[in-house]
Short mmCIF file of C-alpha atoms in Angstrom, two decimals:
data_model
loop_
_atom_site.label_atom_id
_atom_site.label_comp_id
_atom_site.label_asym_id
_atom_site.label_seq_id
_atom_site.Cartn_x
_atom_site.Cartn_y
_atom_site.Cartn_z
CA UNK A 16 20.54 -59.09 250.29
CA UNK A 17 24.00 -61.15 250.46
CA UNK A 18 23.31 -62.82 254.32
CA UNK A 19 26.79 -63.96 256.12
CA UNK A 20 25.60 -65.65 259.81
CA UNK A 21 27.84 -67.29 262.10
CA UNK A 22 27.11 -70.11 264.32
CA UNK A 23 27.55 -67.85 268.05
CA UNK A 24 27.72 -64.26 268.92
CA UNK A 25 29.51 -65.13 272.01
CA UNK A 26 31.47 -68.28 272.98
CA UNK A 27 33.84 -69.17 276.23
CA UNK A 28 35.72 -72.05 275.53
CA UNK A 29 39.04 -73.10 278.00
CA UNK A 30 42.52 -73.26 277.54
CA UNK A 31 43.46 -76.24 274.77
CA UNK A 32 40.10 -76.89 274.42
CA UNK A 33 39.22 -77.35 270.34
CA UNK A 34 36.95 -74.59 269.03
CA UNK A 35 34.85 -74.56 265.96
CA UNK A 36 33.65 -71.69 264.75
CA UNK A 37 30.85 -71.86 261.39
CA UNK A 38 29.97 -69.27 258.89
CA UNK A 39 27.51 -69.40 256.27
CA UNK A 40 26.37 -67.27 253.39
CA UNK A 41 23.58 -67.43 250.91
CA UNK A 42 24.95 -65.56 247.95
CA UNK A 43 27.22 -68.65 246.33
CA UNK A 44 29.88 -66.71 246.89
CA UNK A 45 33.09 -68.52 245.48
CA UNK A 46 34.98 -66.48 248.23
CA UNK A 47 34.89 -66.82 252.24
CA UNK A 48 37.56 -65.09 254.43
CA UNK A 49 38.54 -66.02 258.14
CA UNK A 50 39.64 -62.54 259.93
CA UNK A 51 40.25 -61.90 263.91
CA UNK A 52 39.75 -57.87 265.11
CA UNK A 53 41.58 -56.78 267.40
CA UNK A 54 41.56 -53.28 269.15
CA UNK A 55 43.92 -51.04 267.70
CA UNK A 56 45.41 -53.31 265.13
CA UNK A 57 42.38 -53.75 262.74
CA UNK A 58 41.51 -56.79 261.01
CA UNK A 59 43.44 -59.42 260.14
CA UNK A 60 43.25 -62.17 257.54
CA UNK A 61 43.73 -65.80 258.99
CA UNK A 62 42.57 -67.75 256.43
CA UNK A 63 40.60 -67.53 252.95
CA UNK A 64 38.85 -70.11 250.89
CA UNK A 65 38.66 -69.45 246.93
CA UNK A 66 36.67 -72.48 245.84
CA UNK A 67 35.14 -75.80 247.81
CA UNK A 68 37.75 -77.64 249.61
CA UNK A 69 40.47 -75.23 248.34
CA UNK A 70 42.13 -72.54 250.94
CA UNK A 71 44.85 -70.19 251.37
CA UNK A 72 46.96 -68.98 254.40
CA UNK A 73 46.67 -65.67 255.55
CA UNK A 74 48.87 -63.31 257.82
CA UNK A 75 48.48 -64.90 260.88
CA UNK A 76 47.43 -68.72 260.05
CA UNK A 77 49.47 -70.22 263.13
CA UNK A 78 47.45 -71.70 265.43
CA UNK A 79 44.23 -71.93 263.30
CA UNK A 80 42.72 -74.46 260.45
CA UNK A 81 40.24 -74.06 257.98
CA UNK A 82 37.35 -76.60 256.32
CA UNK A 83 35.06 -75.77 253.37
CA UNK A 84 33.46 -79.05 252.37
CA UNK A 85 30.36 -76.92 251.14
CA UNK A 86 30.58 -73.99 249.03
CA UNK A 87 28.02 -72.01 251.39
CA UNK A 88 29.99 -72.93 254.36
CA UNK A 89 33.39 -71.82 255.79
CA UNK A 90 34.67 -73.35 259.32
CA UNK A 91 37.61 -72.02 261.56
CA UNK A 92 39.16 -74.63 263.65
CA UNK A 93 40.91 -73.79 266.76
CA UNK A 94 43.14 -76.87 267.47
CA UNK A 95 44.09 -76.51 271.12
CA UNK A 96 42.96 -72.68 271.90
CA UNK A 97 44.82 -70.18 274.20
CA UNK A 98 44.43 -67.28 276.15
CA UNK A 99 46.05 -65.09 272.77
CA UNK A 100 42.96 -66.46 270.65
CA UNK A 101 40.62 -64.31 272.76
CA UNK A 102 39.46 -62.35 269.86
CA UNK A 103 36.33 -61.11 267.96
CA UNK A 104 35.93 -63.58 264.60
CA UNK A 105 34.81 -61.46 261.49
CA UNK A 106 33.54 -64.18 258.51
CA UNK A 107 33.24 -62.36 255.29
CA UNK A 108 32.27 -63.87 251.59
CA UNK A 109 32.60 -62.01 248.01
CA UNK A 110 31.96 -62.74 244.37
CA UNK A 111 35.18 -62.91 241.99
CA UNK A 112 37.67 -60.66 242.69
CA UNK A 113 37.33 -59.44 239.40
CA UNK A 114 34.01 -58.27 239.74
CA UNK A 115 33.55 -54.93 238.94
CA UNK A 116 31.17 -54.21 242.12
CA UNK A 117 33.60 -56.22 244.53
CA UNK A 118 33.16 -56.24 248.43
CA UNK A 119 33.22 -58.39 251.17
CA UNK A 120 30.03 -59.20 253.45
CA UNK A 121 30.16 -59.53 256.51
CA UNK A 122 28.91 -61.67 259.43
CA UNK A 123 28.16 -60.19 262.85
CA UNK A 124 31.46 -61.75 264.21
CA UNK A 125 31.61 -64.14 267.08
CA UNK A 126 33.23 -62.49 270.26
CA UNK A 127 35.39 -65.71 271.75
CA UNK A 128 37.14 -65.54 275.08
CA UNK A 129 39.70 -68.04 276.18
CA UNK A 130 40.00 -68.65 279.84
CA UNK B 159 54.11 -54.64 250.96
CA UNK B 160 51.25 -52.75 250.52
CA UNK B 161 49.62 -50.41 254.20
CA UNK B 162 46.54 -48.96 255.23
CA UNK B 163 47.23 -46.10 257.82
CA UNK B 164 44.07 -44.82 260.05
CA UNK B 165 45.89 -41.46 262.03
CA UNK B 166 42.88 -41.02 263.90
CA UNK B 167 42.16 -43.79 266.38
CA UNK B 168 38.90 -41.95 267.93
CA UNK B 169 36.94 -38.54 266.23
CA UNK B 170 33.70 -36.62 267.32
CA UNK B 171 31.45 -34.42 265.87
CA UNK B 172 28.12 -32.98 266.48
CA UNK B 173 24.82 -33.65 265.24
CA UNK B 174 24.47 -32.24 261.86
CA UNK B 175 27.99 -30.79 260.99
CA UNK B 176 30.30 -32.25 258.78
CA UNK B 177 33.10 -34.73 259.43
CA UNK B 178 36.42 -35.79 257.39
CA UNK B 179 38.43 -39.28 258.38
CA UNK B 180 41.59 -39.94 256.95
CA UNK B 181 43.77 -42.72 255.06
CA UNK B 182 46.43 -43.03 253.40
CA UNK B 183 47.96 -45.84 251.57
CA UNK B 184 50.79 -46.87 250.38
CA UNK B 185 51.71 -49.37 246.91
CA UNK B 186 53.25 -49.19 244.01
CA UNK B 187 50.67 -50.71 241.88
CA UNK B 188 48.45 -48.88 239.51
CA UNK B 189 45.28 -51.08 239.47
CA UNK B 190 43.57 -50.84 243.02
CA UNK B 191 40.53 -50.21 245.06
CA UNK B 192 40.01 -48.34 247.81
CA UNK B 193 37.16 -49.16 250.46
CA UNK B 194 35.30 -47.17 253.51
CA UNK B 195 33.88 -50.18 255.67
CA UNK B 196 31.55 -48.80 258.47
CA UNK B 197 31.30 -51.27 261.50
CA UNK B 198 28.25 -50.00 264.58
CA UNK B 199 28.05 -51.01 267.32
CA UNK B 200 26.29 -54.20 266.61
CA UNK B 201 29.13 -55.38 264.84
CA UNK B 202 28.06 -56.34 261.73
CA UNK B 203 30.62 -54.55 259.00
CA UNK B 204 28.99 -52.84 255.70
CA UNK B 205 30.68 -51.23 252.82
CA UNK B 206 29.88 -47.40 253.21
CA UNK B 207 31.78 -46.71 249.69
CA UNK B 208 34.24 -47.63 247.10
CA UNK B 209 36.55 -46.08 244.64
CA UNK B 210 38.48 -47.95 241.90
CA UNK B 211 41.71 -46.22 241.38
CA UNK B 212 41.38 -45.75 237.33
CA UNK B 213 38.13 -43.02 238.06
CA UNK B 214 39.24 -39.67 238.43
CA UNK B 215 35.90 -38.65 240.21
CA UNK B 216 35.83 -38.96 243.64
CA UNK B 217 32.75 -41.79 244.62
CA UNK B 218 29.36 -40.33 246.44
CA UNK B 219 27.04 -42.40 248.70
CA UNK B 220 24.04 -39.92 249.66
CA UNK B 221 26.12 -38.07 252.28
CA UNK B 222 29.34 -40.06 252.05
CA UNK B 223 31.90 -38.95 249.82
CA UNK B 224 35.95 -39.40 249.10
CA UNK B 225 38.63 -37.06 248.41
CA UNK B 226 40.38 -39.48 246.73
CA UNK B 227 44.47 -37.86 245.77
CA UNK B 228 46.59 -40.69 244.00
CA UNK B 229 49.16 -39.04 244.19
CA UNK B 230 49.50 -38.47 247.37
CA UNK B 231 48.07 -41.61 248.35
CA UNK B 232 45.06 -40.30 250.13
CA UNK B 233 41.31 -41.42 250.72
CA UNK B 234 39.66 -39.62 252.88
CA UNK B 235 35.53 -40.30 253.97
CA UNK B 236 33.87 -36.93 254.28
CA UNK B 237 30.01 -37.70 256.32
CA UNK B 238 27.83 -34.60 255.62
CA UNK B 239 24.85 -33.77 258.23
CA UNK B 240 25.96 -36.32 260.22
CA UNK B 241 23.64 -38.56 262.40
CA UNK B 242 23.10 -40.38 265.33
CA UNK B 243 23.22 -43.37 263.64
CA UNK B 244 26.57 -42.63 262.03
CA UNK B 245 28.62 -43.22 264.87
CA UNK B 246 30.73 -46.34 264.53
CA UNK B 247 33.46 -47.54 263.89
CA UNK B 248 35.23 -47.16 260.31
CA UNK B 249 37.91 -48.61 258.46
CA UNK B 250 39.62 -48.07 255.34
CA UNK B 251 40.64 -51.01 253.42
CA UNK B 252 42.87 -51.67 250.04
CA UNK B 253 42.57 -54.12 247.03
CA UNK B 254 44.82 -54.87 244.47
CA UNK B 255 43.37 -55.19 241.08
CA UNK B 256 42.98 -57.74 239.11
CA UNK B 257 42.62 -61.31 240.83
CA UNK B 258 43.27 -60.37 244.43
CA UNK B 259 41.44 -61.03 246.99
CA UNK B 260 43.00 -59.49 250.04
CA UNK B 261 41.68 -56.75 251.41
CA UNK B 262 43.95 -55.03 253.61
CA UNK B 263 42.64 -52.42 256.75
CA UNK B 264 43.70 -49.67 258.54
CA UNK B 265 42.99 -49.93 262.39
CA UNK B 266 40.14 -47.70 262.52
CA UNK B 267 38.86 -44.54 263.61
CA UNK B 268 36.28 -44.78 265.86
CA UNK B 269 33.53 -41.63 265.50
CA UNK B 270 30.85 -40.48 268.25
CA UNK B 271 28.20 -38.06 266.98
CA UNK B 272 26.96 -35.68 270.04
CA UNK B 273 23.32 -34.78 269.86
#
């Protein structure tokens, strides 16, 4: 079974503090994905990583950085967080998008509040 | 730009019966997927089905299935005999074909299943 964990469930961190949050998965997925859930407006994609060291923005990158130095491991950075960041933090990896049985797996998510 | 729309924030049903959530999509590409993603309570987000756009035949998982109308842009989840254990949260999510890999949701419908 494709595992996805991430470093906390739940995490308080304080206004324009820096925030790290860590995902790993255990499938060598080329493929890692940053998203934030919010009620009512789904999940959105903040960042995605399609190789080591290689990432792309997603819809709502302001605010937020990315590292993958590892393949198995995917980091979102808050720089200086802020009350709007309080969130819950989906990680998700996949094979190739090209693969016939694609998905995305899932980590449990880390609920963050900014106070 | 390519949307997922979720009509029904929250649904119920009862214990055993039969339930139908909606979605509807809209692009104007021909190669795409179509995903049910079925997040509990404990958070942790698992694919519950998938259709690829080129298959006529609507996809069956067990007692999940699709009505799946290109045309009119529709994918519907249909949970037969449904269970305790169904009740979560559930979105529907797009994918272009070929190289993509974006998946984009619809905001959810949230379903309680009364004993």
């Amino acid at each position: 079974d494709v595992k996805v964990t991430q470093s906390s469930r739940y995490l308080v961190k304080r206004t324009g503090e820096k925030v790290f949050l860590e995902c790993v998965q255990d499938m060598d997925h080329e493929n890692m994905f940053w998203y934030r859930q919010d009620p009512g407006l789904g999940l959105r994609l903040i960042y995605f990583s399609y190789d080591v060291k290689m990432k792309e923005k997603g819809d709502i990158p302001e605010g937020y950085s990315v590292s993958r130095e590892k393949k198995e491991r995917f980091s979102l950075i808050l720089e200086s967080a802020s009350t709007n960041q309080t969130s819950m933090y989906l990680c998700a990896s996949s094979p190739h998008p090209r693969d016939t049985a694609y998905e995305q797996y899932f980590g449990p998510g880390t609920r963050l509040t900014v106070t | 730009a390519q949307t997922v729309t979720q009509s029904q924030p929250e649904m119920s049903v009862q214990e055993a019966e039969t339930v139908t959530l909606s979605c509807t999509y809209d692009t104007s590409e021909s190669d795409y997927y179509l995903f049910w993603y079925k997040q509990p309570p404990s958070r942790q987000m698992i694919l519950v089905i998938r259709q690829e756009a080129y298959k006529q035949q609507n996809a069956t998982e067990n007692r999940f299935s699709v009505n799946f109308q290109k045309a009119a842009k529709s994918f519907s989840l249909k949970i037969s005999d449904s269970q305790l254990g169904d009740a979560a949260m559930y979105f529907c999510a797009y994918k272009k074909g070929g190289a993509t890999n974006k998946l984009i949701f619809g905001t959810g419908t949230l379903l309680a299943v009364q004993p």
